CSV table of C-alpha atoms and ligand atoms in Angstrom, one decimal:
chain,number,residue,atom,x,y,z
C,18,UNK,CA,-1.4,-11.8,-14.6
C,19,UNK,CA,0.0,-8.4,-15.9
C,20,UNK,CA,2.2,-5.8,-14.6
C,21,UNK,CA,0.4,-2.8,-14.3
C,22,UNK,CA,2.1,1.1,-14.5
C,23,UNK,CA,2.6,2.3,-11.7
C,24,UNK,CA,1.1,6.2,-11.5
C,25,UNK,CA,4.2,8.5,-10.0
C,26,UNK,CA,4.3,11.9,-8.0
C,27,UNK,CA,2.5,13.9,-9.7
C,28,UNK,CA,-0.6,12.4,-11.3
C,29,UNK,CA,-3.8,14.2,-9.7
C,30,UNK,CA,-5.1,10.5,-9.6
C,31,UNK,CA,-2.7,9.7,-6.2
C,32,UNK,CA,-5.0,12.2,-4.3
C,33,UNK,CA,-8.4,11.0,-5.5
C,34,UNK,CA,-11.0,8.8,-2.5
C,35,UNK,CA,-11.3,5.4,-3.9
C,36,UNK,CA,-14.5,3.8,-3.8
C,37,UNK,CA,-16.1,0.7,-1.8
C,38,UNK,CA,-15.7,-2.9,-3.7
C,39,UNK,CA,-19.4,-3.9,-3.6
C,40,UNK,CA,-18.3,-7.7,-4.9
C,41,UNK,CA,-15.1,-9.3,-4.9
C,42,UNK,CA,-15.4,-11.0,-8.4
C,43,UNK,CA,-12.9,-12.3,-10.8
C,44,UNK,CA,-12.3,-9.1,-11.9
C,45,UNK,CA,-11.3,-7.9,-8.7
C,46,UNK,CA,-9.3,-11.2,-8.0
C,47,UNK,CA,-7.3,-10.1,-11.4
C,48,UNK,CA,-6.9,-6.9,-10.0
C,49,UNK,CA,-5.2,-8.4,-7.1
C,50,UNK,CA,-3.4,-10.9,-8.8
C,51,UNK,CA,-2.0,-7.7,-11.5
C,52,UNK,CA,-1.3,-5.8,-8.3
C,53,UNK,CA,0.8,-8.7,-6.7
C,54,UNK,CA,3.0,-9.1,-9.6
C,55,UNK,CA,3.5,-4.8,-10.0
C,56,UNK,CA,4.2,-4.7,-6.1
C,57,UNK,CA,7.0,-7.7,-6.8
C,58,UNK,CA,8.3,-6.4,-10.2
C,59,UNK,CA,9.5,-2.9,-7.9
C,60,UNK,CA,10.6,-4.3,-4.8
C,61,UNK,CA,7.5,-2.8,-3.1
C,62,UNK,CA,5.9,-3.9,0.4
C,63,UNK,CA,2.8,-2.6,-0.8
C,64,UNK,CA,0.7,-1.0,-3.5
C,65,UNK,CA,-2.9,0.6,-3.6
C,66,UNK,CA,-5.3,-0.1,-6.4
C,67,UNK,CA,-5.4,4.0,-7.3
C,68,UNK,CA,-1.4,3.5,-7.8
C,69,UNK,CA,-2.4,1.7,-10.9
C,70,UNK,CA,-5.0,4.0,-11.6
C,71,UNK,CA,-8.0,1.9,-10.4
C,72,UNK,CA,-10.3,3.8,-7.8
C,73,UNK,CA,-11.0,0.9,-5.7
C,74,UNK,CA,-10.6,0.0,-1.9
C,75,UNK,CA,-8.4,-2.7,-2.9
C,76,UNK,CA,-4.4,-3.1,-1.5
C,77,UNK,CA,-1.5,-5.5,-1.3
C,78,UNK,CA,1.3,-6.0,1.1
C,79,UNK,CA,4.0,-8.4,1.5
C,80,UNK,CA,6.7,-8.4,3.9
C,81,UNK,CA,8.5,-11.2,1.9
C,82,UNK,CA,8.2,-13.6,5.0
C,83,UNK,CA,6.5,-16.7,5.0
C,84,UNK,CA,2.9,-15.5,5.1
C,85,UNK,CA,3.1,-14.3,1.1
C,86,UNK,CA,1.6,-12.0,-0.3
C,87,UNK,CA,-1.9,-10.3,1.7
C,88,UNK,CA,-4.8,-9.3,-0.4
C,89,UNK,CA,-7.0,-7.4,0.6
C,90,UNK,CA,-10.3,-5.6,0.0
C,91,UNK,CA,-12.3,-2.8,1.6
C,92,UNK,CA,-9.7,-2.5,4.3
C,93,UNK,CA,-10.6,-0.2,7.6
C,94,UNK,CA,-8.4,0.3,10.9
C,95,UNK,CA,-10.6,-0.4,13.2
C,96,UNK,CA,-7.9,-0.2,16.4
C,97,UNK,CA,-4.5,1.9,16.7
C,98,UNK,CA,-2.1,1.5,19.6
C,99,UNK,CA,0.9,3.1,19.9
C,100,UNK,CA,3.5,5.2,18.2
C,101,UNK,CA,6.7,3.8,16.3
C,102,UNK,CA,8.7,5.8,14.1
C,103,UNK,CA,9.7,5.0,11.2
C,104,UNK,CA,11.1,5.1,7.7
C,105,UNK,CA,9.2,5.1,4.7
C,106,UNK,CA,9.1,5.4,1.0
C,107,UNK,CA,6.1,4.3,-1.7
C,108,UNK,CA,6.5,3.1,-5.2
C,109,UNK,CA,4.7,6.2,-6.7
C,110,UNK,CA,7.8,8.3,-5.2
C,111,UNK,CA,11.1,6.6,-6.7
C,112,UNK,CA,13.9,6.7,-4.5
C,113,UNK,CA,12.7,9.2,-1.9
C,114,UNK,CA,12.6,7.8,1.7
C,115,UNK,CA,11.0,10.2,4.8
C,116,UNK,CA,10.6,9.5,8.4
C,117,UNK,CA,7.0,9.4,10.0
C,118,UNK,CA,4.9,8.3,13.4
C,119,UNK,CA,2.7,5.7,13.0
C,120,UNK,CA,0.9,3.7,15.1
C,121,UNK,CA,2.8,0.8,16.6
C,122,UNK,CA,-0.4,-1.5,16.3
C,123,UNK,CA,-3.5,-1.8,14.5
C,124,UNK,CA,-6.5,-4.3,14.2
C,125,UNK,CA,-7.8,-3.7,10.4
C,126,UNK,CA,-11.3,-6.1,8.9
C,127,UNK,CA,-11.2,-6.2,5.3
C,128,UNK,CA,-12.5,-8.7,2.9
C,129,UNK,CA,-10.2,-11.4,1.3
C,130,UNK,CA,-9.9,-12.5,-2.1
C,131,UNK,CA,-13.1,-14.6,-1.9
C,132,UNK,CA,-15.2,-11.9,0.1
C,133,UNK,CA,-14.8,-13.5,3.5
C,134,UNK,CA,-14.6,-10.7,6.3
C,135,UNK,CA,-11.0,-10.9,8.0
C,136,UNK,CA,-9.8,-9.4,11.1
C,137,UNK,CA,-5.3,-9.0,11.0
C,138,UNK,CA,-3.5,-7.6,14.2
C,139,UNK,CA,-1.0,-6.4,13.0
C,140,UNK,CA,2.1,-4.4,14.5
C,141,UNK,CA,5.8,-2.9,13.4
C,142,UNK,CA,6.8,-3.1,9.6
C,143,UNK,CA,2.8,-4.8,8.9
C,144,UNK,CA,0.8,-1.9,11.1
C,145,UNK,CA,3.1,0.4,8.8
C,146,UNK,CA,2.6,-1.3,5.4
C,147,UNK,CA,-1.7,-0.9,6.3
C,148,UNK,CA,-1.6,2.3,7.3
C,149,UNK,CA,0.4,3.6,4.2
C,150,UNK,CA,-1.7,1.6,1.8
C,151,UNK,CA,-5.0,2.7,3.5
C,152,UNK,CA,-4.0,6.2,3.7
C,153,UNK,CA,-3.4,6.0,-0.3
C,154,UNK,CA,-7.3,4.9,-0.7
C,155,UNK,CA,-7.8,8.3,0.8
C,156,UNK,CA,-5.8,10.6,-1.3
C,157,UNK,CA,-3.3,10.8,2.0
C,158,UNK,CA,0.6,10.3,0.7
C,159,UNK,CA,3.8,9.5,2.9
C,160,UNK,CA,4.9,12.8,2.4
C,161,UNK,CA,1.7,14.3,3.7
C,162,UNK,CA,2.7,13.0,6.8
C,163,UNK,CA,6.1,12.7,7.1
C,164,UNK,CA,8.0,14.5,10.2
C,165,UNK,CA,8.8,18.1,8.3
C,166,UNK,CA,12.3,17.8,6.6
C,167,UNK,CA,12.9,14.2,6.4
C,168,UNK,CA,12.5,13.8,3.0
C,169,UNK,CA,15.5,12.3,1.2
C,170,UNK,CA,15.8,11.8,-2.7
C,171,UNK,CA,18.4,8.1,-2.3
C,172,UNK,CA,20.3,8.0,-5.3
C,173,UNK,CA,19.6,4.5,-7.0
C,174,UNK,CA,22.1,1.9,-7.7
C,175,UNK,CA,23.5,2.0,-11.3
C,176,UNK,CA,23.3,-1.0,-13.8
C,177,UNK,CA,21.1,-3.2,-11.0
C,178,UNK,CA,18.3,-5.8,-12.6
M,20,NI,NI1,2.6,4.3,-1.4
């Protein structure tokens, strides 16, 4: 496993379509291993495969509970329900947090690590995370949908490891 660099704000990559996985193969399964470890080396609670500058339907979330971390691949909402609002941020945008409505529920099928079809209902902090990351295999970004001036820049904490 490797940590990958993360592309940043900025990088015409972030607003390309990704394209369909047609088999989830080792390669991908070292895509999503590489992914895991980038999303834990930043803190993050999710990361696309076009963050680190691979063009594939492929994401990662973890909400640091006792599920681990979720791979998935070829991921489509299938069901929205709802409205929350919430607070958001995304590791391609250090330090700058903006507030957004999303769906307070969604049913997303994807394919898992092995290429078995899964089905997740998913609501609060994990509808958020899917959305986010499926938006990003769009081209869509947080601040593409954030609530018009939200958008704060969070100064980060000095000499933290
Ligand atoms: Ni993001």
């Amino acid at each position: 496993m490797a940590v990958r660099i993360v592309r940043e704000e900025g990088d015409e990559i972030l607003r390309k379509k990704s394209r369909e996985v047609e088999n989830v193969d080792d390669k991908i399964r070292e895509l999503l291993d590489d992914m895991v470890e980038t999303m834990h080396k930043y803190n993050g609670v999710g990361l696309s495969a076009v963050q680190v500058g691979v063009l594939k339907r492929v994401i990662v979330i973890d909400l640091y509970d006792d599920k681990g971390p979720i791979k998935l691949v070829n991921p489509i909402i299938t069901k929205e329900k709802g409205e929350q609002e919430v607070e958001e941020g995304c590791l391609s945008f250090p330090n700058k947090y903006a507030r957004m409505i999303r769906p307070a529920e969604v049913t997303v099928e994807a394919l898992d690590e092995n290429g078995k079809k899964i089905k997740i209902h998913a609501k609060e902090l994990l509808a958020q995370a899917l959305c986010h990351e499926i938006d990003h295999l769009n081209g869509i970004l947080f601040i593409d949908c954030m609530i018009p001036g939200t958008l704060q820049y969070v100064e980060p904490e000095k000499d933290k490891k």
